[in-house]
Coordinates of C-alpha atoms (C1' of nucleotides) in Angstrom, one line a residue:
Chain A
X1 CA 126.6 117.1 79.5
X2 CA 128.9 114.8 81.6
X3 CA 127.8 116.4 85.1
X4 CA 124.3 116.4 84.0
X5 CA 124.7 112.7 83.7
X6 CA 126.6 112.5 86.8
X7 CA 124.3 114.3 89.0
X8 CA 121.7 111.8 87.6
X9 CA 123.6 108.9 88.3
X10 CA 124.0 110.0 91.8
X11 CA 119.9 110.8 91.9
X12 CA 119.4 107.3 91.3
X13 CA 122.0 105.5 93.6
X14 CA 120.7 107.5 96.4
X15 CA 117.0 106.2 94.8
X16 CA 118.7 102.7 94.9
X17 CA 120.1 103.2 98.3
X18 CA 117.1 103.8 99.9
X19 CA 115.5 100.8 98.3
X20 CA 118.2 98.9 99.7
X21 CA 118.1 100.4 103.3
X22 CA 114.8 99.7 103.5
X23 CA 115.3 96.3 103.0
X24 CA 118.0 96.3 105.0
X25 CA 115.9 97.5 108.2
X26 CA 113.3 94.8 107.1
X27 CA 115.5 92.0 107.3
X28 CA 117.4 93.2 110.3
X29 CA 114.3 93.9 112.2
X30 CA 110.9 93.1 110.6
X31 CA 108.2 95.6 108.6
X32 CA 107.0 97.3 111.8
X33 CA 110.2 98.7 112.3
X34 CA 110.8 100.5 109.0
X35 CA 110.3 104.3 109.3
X36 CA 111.6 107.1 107.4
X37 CA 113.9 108.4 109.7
X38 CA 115.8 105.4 110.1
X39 CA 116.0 104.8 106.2
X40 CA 117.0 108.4 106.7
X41 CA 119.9 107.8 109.2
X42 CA 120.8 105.0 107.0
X43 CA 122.0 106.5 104.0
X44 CA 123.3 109.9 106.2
X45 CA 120.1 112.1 105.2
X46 CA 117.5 113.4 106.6
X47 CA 114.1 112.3 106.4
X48 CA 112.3 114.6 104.1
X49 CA 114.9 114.2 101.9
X50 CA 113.2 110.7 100.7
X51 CA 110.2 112.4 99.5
X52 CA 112.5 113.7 96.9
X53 CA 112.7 110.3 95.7
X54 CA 109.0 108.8 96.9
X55 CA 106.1 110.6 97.2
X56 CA 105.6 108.8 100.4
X57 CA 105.9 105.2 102.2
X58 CA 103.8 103.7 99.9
X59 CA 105.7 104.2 97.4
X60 CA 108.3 102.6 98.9
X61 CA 106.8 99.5 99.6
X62 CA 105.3 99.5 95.9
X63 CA 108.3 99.2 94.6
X64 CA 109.9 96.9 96.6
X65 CA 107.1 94.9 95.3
X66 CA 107.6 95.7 92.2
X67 CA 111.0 94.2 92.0
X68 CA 109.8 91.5 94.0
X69 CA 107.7 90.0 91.1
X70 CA 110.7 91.2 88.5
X71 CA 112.9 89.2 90.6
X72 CA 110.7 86.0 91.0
X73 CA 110.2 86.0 87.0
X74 CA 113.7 85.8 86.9
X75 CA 114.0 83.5 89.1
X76 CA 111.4 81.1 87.5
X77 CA 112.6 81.6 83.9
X78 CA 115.9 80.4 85.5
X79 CA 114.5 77.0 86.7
X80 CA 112.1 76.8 83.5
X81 CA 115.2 76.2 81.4
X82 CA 116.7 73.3 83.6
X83 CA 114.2 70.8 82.2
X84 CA 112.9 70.1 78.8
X85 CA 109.8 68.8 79.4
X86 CA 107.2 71.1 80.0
X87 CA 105.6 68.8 82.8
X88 CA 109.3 69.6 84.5
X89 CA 109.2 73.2 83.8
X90 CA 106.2 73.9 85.1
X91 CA 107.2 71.6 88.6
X92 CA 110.8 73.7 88.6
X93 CA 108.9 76.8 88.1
X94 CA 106.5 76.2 91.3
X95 CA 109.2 75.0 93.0
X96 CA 111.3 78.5 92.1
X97 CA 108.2 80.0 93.1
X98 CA 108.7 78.3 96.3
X99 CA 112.2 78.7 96.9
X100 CA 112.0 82.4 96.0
X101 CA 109.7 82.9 99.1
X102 CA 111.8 82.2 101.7
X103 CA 115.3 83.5 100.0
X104 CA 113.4 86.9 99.7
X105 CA 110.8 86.5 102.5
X106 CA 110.9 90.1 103.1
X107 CA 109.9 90.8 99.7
X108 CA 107.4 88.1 99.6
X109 CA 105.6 89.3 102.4
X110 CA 105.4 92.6 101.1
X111 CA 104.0 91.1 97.8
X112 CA 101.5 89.0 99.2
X113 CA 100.9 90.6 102.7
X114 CA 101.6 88.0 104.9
X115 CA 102.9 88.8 108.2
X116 CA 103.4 87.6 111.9
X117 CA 101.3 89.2 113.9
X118 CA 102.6 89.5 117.2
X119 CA 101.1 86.5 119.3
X120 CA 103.9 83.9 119.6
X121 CA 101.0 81.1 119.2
X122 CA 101.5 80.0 122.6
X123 CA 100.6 76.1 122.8
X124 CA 99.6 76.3 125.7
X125 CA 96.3 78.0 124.8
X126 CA 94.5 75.0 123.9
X127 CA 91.6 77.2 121.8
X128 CA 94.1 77.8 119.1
X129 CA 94.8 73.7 118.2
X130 CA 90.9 72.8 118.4
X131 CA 90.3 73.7 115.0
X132 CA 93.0 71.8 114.0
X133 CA 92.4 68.8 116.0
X134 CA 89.3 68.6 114.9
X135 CA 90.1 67.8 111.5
X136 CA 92.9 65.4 112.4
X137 CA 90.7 63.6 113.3
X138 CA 88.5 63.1 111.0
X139 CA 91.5 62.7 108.8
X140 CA 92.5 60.1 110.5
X141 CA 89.0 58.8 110.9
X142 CA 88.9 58.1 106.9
X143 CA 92.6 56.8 106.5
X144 CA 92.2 53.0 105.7
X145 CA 94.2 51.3 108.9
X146 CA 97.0 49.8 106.9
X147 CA 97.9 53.7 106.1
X148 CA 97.2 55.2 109.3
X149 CA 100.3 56.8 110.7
X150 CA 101.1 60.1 112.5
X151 CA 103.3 61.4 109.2
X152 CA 100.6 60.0 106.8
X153 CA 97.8 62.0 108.4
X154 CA 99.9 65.4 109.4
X155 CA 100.8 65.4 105.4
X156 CA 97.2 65.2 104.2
X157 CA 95.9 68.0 107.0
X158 CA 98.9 70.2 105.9
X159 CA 97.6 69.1 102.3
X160 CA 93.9 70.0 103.2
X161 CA 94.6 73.6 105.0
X162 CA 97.2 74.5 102.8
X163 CA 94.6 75.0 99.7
X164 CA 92.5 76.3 101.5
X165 CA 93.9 78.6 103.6
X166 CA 96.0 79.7 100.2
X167 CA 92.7 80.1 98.4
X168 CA 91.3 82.3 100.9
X169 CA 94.8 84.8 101.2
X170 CA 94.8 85.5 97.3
X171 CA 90.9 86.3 97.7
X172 CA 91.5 88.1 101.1
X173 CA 95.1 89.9 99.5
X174 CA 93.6 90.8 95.9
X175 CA 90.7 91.9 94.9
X176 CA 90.4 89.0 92.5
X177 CA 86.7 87.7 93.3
X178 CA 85.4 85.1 91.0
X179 CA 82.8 82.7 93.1
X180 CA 82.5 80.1 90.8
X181 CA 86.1 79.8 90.6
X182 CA 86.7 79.8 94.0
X183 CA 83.8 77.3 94.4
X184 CA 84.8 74.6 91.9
X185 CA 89.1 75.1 93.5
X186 CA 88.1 74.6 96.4
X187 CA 85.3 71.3 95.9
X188 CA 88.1 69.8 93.2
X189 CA 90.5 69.8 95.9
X190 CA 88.7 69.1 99.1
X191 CA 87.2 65.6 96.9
X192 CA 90.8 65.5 95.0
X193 CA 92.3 65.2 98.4
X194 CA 89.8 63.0 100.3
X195 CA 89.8 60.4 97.3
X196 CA 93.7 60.3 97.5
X197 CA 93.1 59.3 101.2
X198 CA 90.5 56.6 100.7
X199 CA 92.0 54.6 97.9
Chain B
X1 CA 78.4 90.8 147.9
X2 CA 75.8 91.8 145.6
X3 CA 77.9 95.3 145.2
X4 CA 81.1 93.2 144.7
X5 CA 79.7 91.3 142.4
X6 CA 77.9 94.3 140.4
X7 CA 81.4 95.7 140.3
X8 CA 82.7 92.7 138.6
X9 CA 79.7 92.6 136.3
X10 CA 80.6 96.7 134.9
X11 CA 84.4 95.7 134.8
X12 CA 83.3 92.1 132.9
X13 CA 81.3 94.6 130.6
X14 CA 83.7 97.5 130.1
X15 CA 86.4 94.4 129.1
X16 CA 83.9 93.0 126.5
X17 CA 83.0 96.3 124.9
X18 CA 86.9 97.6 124.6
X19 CA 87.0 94.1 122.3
X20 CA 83.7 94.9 120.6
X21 CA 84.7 98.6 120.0
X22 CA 88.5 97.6 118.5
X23 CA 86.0 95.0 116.0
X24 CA 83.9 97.5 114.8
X25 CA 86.5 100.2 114.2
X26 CA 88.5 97.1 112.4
X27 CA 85.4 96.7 110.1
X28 CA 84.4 100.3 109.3
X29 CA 88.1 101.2 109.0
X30 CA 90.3 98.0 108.8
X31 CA 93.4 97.3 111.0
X32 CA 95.3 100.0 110.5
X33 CA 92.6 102.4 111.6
X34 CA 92.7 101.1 115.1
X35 CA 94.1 103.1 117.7
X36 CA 94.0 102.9 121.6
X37 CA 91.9 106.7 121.8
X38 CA 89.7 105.7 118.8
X39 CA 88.8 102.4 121.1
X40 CA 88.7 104.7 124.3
X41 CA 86.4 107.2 122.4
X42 CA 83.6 104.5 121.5
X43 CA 83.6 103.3 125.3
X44 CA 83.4 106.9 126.3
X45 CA 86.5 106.9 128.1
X46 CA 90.1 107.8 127.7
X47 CA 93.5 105.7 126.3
X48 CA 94.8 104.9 129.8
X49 CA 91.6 103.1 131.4
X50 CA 92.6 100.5 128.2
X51 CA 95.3 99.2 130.4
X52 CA 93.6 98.3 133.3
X53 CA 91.7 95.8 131.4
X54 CA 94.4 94.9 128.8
X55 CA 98.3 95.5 129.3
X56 CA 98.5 96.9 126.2
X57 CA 97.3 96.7 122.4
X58 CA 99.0 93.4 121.5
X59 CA 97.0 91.8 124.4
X60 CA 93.7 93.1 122.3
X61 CA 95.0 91.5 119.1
X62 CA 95.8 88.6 121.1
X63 CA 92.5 88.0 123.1
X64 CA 90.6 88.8 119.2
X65 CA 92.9 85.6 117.7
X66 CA 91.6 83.6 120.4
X67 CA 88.1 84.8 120.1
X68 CA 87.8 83.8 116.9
X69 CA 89.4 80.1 117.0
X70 CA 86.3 79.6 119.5
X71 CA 84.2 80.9 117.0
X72 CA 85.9 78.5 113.9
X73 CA 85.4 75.6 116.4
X74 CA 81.7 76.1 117.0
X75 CA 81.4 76.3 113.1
X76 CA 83.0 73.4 112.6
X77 CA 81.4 71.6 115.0
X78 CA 77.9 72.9 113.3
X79 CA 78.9 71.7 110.5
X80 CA 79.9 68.6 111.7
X81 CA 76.9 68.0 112.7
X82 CA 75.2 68.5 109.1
X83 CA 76.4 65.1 107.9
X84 CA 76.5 61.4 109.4
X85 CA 79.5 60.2 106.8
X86 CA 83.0 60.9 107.9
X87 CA 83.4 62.0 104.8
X88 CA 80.6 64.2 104.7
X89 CA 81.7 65.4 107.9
X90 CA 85.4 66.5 106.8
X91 CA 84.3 68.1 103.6
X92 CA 81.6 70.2 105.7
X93 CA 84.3 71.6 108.1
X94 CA 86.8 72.4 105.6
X95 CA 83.4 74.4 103.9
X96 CA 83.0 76.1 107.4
X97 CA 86.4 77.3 107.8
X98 CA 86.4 78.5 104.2
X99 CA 83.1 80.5 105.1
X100 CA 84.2 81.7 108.3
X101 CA 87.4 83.4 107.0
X102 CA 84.3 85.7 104.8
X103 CA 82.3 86.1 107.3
X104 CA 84.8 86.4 109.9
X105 CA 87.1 88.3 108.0
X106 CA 88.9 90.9 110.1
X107 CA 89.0 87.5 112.9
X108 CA 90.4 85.4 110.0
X109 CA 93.2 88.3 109.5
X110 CA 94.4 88.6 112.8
X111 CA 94.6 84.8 113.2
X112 CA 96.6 84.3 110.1
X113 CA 98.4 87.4 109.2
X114 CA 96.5 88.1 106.1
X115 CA 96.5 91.7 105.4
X116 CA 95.9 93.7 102.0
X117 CA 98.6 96.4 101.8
X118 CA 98.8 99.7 100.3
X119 CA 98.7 98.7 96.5
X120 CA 96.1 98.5 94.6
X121 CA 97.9 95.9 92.0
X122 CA 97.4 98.5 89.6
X123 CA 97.2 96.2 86.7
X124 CA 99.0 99.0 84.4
X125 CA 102.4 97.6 85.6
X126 CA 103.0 94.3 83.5
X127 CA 105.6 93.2 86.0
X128 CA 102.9 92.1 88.1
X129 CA 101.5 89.7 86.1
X130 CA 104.5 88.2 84.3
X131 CA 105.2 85.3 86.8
X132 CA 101.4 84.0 86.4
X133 CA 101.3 84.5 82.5
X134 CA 104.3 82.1 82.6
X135 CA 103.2 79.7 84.9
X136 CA 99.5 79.6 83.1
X137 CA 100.9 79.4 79.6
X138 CA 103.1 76.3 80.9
X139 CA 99.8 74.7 82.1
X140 CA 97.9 75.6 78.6
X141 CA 101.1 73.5 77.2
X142 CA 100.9 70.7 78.9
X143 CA 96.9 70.7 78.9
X144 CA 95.4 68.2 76.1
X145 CA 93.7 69.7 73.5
X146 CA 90.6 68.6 74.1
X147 CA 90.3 70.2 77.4
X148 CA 91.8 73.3 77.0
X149 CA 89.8 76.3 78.0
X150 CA 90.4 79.3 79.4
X151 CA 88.3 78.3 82.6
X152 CA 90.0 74.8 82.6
X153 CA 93.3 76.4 82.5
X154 CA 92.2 79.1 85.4
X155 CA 91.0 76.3 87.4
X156 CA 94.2 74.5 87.8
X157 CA 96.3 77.8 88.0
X158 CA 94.8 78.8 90.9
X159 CA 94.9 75.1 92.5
X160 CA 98.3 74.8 92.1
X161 CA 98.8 79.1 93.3
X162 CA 96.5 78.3 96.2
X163 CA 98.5 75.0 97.4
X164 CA 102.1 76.7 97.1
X165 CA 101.1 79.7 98.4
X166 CA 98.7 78.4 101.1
X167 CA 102.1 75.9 102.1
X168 CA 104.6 79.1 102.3
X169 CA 101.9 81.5 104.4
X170 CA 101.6 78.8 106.9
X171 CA 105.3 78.8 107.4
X172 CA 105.8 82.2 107.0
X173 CA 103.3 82.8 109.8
X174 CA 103.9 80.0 112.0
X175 CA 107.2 78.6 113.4
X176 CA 106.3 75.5 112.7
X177 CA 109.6 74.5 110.8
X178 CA 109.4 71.2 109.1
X179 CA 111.7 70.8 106.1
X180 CA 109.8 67.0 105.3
X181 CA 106.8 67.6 105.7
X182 CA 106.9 70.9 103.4
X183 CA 108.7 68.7 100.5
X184 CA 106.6 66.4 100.8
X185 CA 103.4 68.2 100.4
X186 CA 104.6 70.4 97.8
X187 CA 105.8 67.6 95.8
X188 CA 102.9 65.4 96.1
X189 CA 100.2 68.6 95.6
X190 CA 102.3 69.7 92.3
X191 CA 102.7 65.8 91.1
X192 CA 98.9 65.5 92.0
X193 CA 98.2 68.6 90.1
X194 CA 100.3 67.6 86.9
X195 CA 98.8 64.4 86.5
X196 CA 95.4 65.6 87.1
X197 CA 95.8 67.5 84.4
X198 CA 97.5 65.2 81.8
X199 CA 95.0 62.3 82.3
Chain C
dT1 C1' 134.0 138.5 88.4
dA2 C1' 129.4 139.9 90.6
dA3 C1' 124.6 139.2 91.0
dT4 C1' 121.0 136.1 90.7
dT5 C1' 118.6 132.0 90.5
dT6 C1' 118.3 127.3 91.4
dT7 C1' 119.2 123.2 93.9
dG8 C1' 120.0 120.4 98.0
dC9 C1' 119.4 119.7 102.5
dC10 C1' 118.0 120.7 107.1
dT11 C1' 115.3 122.3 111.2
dA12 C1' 110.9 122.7 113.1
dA13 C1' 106.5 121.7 113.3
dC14 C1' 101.8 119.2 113.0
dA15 C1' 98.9 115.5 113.9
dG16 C1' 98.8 111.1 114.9
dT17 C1' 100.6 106.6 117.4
dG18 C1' 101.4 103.3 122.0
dT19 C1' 102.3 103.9 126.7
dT20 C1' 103.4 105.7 131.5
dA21 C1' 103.3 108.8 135.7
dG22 C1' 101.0 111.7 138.5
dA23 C1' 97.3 114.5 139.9
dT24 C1' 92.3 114.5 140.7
dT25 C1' 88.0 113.3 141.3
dT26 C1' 84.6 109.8 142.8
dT27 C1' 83.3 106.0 145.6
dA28 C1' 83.6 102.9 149.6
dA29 C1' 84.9 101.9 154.4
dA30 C1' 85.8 103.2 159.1
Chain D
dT1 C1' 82.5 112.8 158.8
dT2 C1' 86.9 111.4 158.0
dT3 C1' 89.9 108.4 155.8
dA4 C1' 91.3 105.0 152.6
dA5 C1' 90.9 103.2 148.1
dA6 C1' 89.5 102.9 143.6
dA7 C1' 88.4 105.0 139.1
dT8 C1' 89.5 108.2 135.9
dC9 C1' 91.7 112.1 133.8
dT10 C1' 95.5 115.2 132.1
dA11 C1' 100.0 115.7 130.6
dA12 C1' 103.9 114.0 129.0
dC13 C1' 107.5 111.0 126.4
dA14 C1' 109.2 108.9 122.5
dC15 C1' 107.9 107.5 118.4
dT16 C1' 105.4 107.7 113.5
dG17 C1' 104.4 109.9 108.4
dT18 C1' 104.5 114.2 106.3
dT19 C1' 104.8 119.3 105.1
dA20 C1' 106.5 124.2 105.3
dG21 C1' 110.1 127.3 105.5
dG22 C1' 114.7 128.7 105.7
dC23 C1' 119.7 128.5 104.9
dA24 C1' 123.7 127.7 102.4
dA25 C1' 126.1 125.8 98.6
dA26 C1' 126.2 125.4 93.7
dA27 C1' 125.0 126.8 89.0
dT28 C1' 123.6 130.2 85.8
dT29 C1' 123.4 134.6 84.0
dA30 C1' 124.9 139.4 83.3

DNA sequence: TAATTTTGCCTAACAGTGTTAGATTTTAAA
DNA sequence: TTTAAAATCTAACACTGTTAGGCAAAATTA
C-alpha cells in the first residue's frame, strides 16, 4: 500500500522535475539549448531515463504547453474577478493575457511558436526598415497636420502591423484557416484604423 | 579578365543556388528539415564548400531575412502604385504585406520568428481552448442582442487575439523595448474594440 | 532464507546535426 | 614542365534525439 504510493509519488516528482528543468534551461539559456542530456544532468539522471517519463521531446514541449494555457486561464479568471462590469473584465482579461506573455515568455513562445531567430536585426542594414518606412509614411501622409507628431504616427503603425502581423501568426501557427474571416478582420481593422486617423 | 570575370560569374552562381537550394528544402520539408549536407547535396557538392560562400548556417538564414524584406518592399511599392488616394495607397500595402506573408511564407517565417511546433493542438485536450471560450463568452456578454451571432462574435475575438497577440510577437521578436508605446496601443486597440462593439 | 523475477538505471551505439583541419586533386601561372 | 594556388574532398569533433542491451539492486515468490 504505503510504498506503492510512495514509489508513485516519487514517479511523479521526478515527472515534475523534469518539467521544471526544462524550463529551467529555457529560461537560463533559450529553446535551442534544451536537450535531453542536460535535462538529464539536471536532475542527476541519465538521458534515457526521460523516456521513462516522455515518449520523446515532443512530449515535453506538449506539455509545457499544456500548462501554459492552464496557467493563463488561471491567470485571466484571476483579473476577470477584479471588475464587475463585463466591459472591465473582458479589458483585465486581455490585459492578463498580456501580462501573462512576458511573466512566462518561455511558455508563451512555446504555445504560440514565436521565437528569435538568430539575426540581431542589425540597423544598419537599411533593407530591413524599408518596409516599414514605407508605411510611416503614408501614415504620416494621412494624419491631419494639427495631429502629426513622431509619437502619434509610431502608435498608429505599431497599431496597423500589430493586427496584422498577429492575424497572420495565428493563421501561420494553427491550422485555423477560415478566409472570410481573415478577410473581413483584417478590412475592419485596416478601415477601423485609417478612419481613427482621419477624423 | 574575361577568365576572372567567368570565375566570379560560377562563384556569383554557386552563392545564389546554395540560397535557392536551402528555400526549396524549407518548402518541401520546412525549417527544421534543413541541413548544411541536404543544401550541399542539391548543389552537388559537399558541407564544407558552404563556408566558403557563407561563414556558416546563420549567415544563410540571415542573407534569406534580407532577401525577403526586398521582396515585401517591391510588393509594396506595386501596390502602391494600384491606387492614386493616400488612402488607397496605405490600405493596398498593408494588403501586400498580408499576401506576401502566404505567398512568401517560409521568407515571412524567418523574418518574424513565426514557426508551427510539434503539436498538432489536438483539440481532444480542453485546456487548450479554455482561455478563448472565456474570452469569447465575455464578448457574447457584452454584445447587444441584436447583433449577436456567432460570426459577429468570431469577428471581434479574433480582432482583439490578433492585436494583443500581434503587439507581444513584435516584442517578443524584436528588442525594440518601449513600455509607452505598448500601453498605449494595447489600451487604445482594446478600448477601440469594446466600444466598437457596444455601439 | 534462497531463488527468481521485476525494476531502475546506465553504457554504448546509431544516425543525424554544425563546423573545422588537413589531405588531395584540379586549375592557373611561371 | 614545373610550381604555385585554388577548389574540393575526407575525416573528425562535439553535439543532437533516440534505442538496445546489460548490470545491479530491489521486490516477489517458493
Amino acid at each position: 500500500m504505503s510504498s506503492k504510493d510512495r514509489i508513485q509519488k516519487i514517479k511523479e516528482d521526478t515527472r515534475h522535475n523534469i518539467l521544471r528543468a526544462s524550463l529551467d534551461i529555457v529560461k537560463e539559456e533559450g529553446w535551442g539549448a534544451l536537450s535531453m542530456r542536460k535535462i538529464a544532468d539536471k536532475i542527476d539522471y541519465t538521458a534515457p531515463v526521460i523516456y521513462e517519463y516522455f515518449s520523446n521531446k515532443d512530449a515535453i514541449l506538449k506539455e509545457l504547453t499544456r500548462i501554459g494555457y492552464v496557467k493563463l486561464a488561471g491567470k485571466m479568471e484571476e483579473a476577470r474577478e477584479l471588475s464587475t462590469t463585463p466591459e472591465g473584465q473582458l479589458e483585465a482579461m486581455w490585459l492578463a493575457y498580456w501580462h501573462f506573455a512576458f511573466a512566462y515568455k518561455e511558455l508563451y513562445q512555446v504555445m504560440y511558436g514565436v521565437e528569435m531567430n538568430c539575426c540581431s536585426m542589425e540597423n544598419s542594414c537599411p533593407d530591413y526598415v524599408r518596409p516599414m518606412n514605407m508605411l510611416w509614411d503614408k501614415i504620416e501622409e494621412i494624419t491631419p497636420p494639427e495631429k502629426r507628431s513622431e509619437e502619434y504616427i509610431d502608435r498608429k503603425y505599431y497599431s496597423f502591423w500589430s493586427v496584422v502581423h498577429g492575424l497572420i501568426s495565428i493563421n501561420l501557427t494553427t491550422q485555423i484557416n477560415r478566409d472570410e474571416l481573415n478577410r473581413e478582420v483584417l478590412k475592419d481593422a485596416i478601415s477601423g484604423l485609417i478612419n481613427s486617423i482621419k477624423n
